[in-house]
Coordinates of C-alpha atoms and ligand atoms in Angstrom, one line a residue:
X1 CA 24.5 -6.6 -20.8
X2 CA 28.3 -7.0 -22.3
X3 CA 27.9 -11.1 -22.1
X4 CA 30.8 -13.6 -23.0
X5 CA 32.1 -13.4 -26.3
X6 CA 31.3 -16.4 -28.4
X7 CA 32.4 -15.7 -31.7
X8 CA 32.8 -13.3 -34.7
X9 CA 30.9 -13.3 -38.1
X10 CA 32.4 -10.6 -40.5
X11 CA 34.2 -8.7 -37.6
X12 CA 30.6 -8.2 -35.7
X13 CA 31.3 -9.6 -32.5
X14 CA 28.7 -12.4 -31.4
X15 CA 28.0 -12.1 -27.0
X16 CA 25.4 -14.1 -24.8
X17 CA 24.4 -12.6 -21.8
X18 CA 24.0 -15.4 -18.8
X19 CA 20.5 -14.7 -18.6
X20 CA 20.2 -16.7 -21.6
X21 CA 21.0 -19.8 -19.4
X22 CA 18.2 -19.1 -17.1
X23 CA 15.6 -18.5 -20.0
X24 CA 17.3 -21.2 -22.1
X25 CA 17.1 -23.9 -18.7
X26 CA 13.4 -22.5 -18.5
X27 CA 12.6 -23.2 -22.5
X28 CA 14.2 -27.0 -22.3
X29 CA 12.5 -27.6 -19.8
X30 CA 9.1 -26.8 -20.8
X31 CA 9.9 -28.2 -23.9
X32 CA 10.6 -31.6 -22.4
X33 CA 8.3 -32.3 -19.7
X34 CA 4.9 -30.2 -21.3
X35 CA 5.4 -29.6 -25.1
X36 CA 6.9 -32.2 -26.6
X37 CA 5.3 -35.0 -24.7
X38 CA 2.0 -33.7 -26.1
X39 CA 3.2 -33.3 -29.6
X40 CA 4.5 -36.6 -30.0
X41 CA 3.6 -39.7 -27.0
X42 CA 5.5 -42.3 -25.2
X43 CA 9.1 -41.7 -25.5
X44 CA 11.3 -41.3 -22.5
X45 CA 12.1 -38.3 -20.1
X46 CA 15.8 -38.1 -21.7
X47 CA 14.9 -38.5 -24.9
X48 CA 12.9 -35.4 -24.7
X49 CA 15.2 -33.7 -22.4
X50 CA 17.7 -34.0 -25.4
X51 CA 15.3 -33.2 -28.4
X52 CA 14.1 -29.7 -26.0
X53 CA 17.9 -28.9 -25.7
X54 CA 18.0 -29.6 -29.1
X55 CA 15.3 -27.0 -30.1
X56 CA 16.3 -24.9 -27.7
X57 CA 19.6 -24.6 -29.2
X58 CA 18.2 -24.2 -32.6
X59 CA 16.3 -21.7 -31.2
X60 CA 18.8 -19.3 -30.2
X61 CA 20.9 -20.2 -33.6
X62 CA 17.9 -18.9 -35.0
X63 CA 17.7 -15.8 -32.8
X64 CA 21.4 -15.1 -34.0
X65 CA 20.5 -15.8 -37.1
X66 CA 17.7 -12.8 -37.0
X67 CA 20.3 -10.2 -35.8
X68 CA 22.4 -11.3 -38.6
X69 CA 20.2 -10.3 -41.2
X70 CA 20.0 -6.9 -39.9
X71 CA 23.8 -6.8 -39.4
X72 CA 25.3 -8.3 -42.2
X73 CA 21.9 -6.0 -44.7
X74 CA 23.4 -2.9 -42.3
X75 CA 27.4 -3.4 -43.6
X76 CA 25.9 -3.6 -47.1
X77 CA 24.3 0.2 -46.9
X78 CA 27.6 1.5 -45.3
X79 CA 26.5 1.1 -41.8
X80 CA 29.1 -0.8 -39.5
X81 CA 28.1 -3.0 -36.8
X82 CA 30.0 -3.2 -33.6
X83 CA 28.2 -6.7 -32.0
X84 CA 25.4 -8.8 -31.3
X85 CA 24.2 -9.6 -28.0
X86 CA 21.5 -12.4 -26.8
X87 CA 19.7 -12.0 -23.6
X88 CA 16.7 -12.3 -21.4
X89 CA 14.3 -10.9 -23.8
X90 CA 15.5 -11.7 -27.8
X91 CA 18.7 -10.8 -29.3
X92 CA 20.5 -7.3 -30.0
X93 CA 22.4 -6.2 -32.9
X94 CA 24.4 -2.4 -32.4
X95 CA 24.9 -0.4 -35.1
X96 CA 27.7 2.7 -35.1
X97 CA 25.1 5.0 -36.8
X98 CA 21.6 5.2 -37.9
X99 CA 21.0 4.7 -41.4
X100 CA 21.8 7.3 -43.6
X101 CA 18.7 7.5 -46.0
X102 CA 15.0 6.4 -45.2
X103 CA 15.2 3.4 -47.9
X104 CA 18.5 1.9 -45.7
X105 CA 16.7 2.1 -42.7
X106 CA 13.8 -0.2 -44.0
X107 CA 16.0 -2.5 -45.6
X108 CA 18.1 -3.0 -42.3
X109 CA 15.3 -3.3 -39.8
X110 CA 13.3 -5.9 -42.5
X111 CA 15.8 -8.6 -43.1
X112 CA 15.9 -9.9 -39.5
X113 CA 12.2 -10.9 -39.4
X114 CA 12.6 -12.1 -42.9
X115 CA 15.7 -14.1 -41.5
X116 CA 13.0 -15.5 -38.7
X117 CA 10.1 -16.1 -41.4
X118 CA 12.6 -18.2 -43.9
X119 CA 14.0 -20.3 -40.6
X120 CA 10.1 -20.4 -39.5
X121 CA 9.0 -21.6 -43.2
X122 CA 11.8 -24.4 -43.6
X123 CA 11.1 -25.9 -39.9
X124 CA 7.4 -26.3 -41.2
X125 CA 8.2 -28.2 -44.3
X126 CA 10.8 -29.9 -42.7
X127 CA 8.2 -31.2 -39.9
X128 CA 5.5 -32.2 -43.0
X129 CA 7.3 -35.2 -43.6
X130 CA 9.1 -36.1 -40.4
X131 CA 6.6 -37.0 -38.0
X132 CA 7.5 -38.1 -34.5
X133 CA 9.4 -36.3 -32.1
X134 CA 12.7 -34.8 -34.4
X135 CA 9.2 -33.5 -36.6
X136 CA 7.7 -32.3 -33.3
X137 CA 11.1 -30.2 -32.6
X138 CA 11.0 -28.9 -36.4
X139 CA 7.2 -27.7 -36.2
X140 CA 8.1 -26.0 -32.6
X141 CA 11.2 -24.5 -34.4
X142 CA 8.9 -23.5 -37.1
X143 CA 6.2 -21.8 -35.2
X144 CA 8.4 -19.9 -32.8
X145 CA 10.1 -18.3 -35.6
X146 CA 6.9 -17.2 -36.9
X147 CA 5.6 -16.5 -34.0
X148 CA 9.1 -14.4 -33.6
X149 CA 8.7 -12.9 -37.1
X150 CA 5.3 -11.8 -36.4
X151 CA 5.8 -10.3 -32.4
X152 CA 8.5 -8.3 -34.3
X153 CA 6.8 -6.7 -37.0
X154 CA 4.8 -5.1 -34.1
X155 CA 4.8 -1.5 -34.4
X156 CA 6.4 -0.9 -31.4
X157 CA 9.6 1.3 -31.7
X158 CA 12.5 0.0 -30.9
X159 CA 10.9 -3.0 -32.0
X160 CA 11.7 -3.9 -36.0
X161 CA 7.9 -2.8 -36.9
X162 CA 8.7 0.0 -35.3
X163 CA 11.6 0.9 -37.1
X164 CA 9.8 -0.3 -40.2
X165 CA 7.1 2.3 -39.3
X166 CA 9.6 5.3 -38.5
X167 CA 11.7 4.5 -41.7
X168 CA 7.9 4.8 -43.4
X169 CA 7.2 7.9 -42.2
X170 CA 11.1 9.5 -42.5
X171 CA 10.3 8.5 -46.7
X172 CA 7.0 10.1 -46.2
X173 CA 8.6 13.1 -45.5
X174 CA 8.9 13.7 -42.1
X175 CA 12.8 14.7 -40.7
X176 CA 14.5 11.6 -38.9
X177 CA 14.3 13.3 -35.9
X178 CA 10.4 13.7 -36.3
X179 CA 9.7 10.1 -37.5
X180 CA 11.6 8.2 -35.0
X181 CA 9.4 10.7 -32.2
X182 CA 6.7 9.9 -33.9
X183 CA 7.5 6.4 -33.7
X184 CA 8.7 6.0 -30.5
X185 CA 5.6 8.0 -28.9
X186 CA 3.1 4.9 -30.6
X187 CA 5.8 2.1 -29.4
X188 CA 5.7 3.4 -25.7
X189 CA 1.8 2.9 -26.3
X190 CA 2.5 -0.5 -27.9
X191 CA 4.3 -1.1 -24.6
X192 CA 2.5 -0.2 -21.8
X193 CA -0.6 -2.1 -24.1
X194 CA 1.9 -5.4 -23.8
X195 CA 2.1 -4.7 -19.9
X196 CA -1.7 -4.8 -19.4
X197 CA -2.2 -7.8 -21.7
X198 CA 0.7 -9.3 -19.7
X199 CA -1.4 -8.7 -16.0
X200 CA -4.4 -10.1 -17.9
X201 CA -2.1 -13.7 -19.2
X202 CA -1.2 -13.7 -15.3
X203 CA -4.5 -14.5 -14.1
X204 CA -5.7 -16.7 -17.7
X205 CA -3.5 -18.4 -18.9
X206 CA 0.0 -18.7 -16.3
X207 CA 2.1 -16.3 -14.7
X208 CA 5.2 -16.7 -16.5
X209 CA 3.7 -16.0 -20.1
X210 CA 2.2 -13.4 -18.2
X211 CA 5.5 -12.0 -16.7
X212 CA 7.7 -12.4 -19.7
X213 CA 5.2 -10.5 -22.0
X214 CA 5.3 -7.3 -19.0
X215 CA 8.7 -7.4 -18.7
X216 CA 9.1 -6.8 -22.5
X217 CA 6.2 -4.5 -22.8
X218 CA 8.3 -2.4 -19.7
X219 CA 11.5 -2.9 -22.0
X220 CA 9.5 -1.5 -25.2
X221 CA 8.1 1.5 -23.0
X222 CA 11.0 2.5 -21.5
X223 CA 13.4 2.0 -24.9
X224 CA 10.6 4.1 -26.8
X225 CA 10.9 6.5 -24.1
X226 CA 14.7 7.0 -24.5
X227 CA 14.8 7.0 -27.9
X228 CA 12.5 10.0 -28.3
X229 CA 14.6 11.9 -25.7
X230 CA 17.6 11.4 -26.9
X231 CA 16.4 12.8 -30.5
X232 CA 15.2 15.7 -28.7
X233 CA 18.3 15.5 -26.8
X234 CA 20.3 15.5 -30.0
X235 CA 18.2 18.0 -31.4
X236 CA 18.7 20.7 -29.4
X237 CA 22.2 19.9 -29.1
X238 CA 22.5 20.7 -32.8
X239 CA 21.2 24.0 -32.8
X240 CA 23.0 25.2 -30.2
X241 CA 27.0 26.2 -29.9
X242 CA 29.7 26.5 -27.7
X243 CA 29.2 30.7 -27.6
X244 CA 25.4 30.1 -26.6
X245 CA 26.5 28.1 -23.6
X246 CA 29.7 28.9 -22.2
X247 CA 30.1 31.7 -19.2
X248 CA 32.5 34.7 -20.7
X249 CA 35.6 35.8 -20.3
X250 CA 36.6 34.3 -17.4
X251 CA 39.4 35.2 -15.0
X252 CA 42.4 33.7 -15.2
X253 CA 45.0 32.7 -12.8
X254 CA 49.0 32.9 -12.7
X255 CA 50.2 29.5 -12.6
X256 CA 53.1 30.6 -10.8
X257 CA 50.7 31.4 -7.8
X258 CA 50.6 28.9 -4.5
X259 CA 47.5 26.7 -4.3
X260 CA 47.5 28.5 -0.6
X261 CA 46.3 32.1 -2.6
X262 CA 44.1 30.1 -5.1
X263 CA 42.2 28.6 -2.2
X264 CA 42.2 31.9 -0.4
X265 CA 41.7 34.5 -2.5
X266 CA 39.6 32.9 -5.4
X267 CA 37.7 30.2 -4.6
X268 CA 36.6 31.5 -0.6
X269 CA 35.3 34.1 -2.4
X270 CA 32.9 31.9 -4.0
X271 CA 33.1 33.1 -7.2
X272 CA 34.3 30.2 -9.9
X273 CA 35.2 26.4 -9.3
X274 CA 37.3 26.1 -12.5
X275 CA 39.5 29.0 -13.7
X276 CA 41.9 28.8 -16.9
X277 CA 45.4 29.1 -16.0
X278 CA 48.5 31.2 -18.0
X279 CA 52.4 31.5 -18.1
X280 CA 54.2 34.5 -17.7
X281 CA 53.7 35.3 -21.0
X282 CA 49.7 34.8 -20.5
X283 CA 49.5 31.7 -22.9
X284 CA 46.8 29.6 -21.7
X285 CA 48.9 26.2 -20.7
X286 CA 45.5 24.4 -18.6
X287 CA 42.3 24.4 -16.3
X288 CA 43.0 24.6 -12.2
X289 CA 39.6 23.3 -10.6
X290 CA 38.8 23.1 -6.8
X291 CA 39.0 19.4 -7.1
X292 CA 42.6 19.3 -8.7
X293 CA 43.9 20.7 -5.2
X294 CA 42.3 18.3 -3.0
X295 CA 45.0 15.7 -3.9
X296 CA 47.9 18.1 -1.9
X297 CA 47.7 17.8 1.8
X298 CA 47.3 21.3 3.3
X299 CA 50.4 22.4 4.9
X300 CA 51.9 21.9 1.5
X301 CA 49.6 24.6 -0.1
X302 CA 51.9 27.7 0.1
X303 CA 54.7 26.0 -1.4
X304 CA 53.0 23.9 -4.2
X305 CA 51.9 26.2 -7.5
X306 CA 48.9 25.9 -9.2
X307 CA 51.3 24.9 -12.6
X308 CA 51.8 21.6 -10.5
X309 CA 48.4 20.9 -9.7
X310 CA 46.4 21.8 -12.6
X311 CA 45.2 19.9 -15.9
X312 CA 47.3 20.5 -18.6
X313 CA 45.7 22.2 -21.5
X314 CA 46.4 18.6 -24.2
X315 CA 44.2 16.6 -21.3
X316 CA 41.2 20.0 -21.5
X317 CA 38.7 19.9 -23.7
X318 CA 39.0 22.3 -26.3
X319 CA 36.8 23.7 -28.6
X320 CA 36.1 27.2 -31.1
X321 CA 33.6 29.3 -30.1
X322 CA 31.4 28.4 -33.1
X323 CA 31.6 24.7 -32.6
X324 CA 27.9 22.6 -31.8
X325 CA 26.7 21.9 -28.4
X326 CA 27.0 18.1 -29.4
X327 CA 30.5 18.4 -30.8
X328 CA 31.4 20.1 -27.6
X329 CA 29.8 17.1 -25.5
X330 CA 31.6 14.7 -27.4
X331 CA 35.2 16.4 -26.7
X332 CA 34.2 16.4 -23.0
X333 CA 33.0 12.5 -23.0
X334 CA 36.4 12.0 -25.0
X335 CA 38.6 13.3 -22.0
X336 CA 35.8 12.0 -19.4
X337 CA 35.7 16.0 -18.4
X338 CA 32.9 17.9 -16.7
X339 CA 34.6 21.4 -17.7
X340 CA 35.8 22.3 -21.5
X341 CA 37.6 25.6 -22.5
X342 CA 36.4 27.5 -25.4
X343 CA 39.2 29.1 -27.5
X344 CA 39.3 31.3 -30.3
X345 CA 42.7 30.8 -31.5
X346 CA 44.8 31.4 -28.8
X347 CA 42.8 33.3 -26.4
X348 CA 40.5 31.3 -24.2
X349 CA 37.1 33.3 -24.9
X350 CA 34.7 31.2 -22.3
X351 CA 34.7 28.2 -20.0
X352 CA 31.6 25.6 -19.7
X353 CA 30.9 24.1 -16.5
X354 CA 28.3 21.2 -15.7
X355 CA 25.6 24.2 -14.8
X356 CA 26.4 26.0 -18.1
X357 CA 24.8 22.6 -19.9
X358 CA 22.2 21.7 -17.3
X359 CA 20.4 25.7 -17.4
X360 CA 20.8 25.7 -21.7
X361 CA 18.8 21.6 -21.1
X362 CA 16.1 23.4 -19.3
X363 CA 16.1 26.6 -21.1
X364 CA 15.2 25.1 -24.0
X365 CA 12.7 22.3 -22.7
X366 CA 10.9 25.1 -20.9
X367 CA 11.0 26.6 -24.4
X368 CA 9.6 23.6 -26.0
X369 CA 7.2 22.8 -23.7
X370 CA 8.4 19.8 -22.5
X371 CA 9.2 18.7 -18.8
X372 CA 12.7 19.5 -17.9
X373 CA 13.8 15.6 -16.8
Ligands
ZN1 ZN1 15.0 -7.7 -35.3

């Protein structure tokens, strides 16, 4: 969902997906051979093939125009925004960080359907006076932004009423964490509601109305789904460090050794995968995994050391024993490493492997109840 890069406003790059061809194609035409033949009669097929590109266009400025607000109202409360994207389903603005206070948040997910109520307001007072088919495009332009304004303000998280309702509820008192669960849990709701409604459009009133609503109910669903796992996610993460997860003093090996012994003698005896590796004078200098030996064909194994074959400790992941399970992710997403080294000082104190993460993830969902996913 990257999409080509069209342009910058204020640094925040501005990307459209190619599924916005598809759905744009599918809007023009509707526009020209069903909607605006009924709104205004008798002209011909290319004048109203240009007048639905036309609106179509207009349509999608106005889309951008909607993301804007919340961009440009998120870089005035301190929030950065890295770029918007437009695709299938409506338009995308990301933000670096969630809003710091309750008040930001509101502000920030308000503007864009007030963006999409102004553009809504001016195509309907434009189209008063117009008349004929330019006022038939204006009072199309107008509608769907109301129409746009109003789908929005649906409390369905990660819908803008959504985050409306979760920045309601974080002022109300409730910790971030707790109102954006609370308001993901009624916008996964929201969203499989949409889906029904959608299976119920199919056999009324046309399939693709039908379709287009499901797949965005699905999209609402499944977004308010990962939203409230990731804050339990992050949650947990918080409360937790390094010295909860980590396995303990673990052995370490020579790295003047042959890869030949470290195959034989450690890792046939099925003990560790990853061991931390020292100098003569025992200073910790990297991490020697299974997998770093793999690379060295085998008859070289009892003339290669581990020194030549391991990860040297600048590329490791490092972190103090009282650091936070999330700080301790991000230094292993940082080096794109599944193992980290736990140091205390100079003395390595513990080593976390993938299974250290994956047993403290369902310790602590079996402790709150949840489904371990
Ligand atoms: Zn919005």
């Amino acid at each position: 969902m990257n999409g080509v890069l069209i342009g910058r406003v204020r640094g925040i790059e501005i990307r459209v997906s190619w599924s916005v061809a598809i759905i744009g194609w599918l809007i023009a035409w509707s526009l020209a051979s069903e909607v605006l033949p009924q709104m205004a009669e008798g002209r011909s097929d290319r004048a109203y093939w240009i007048a639905g590109i036309v609106a179509t266009v207009g349509f999608f400025a106005a889309l951008v125009a909607h993301e804007l607000g919340h961009s440009l109202v998120a870089q005035s409360q301190g929030v950065g925004v890295k770029s918007i994207t437009l695709w299938m389903l409506g338009g995308v603005a990301r933000l670096e960080r969630p809003a710091a206070d309750p008040s930001a948040a509101m502000r920030i997910a308000v503007a864009g359907p007030a963006v999409s109520i102004v553009c809504g307001l001016v195509g309907l007072a434009l189209a008063i006076p117009g008349g004929g088919l330019s006022g038939a495009v204006l009072m199309w332009f107008g509608s769907i932004n109301l129409l746009l304004a109003g789908f929005n303000l649906l409390p369905a998280f990660p819908l803008d009423g959504g985050r409306v309702y979760q920045a309601w509820l974080w002022r109300g008192g409730l910790s971030q964490d707790d109102a954006t669960a609370k308001a993901a849990r009624l916008g996964g709701g929201v969203g499989q509601a949409m889906v029904w409604v959608g299976i119920v459009e199919i056999f009324f009133s046309g399939l693709l109305a039908g379709v287009w609503l499901m797949a965005i109910g699905w999209f609402v669903r499944e977004a308010s789904a990962a939203e409230a796992q990731g804050v339990r996610r992050e949650s947990m993460l918080r409360s937790f460090t390094a010295l909860d997860v980590m396995t303990p003093d673990p052995e370490s090996v020579p790295g003047s050794r042959s890869i030949e012994w470290f195959v034989d003698d450690l890792v046939s005896s099925g003990r560790h995968a990853a061991y931390p590796v020292v100098d003569g004078t025992g200073r910790v200098i990297g991490l020697v995994e299974i997998k770093s030996v793999r690379s060295s064909p085998r008859a070289t194994w009892s003339t290669t050391s581990v020194q030549a074959v391991m990860t040297p400790l600048e590329d490791v992941p490092v972190v103090a024993p009282n650091a936070t399970v999330d700080q301790l992710a991000r230094a292993m997403e940082e080096r794109s490493a599944t193992r980290a080294l736990v140091m205390d000082g100079d003395v390595v104190v513990g080593i976390v492997s993938p299974s250290d993460v994956v047993r403290l993830t369902i310790a602590v969902q079996l402790a709150q109840g949840t489904e371990p996913v």
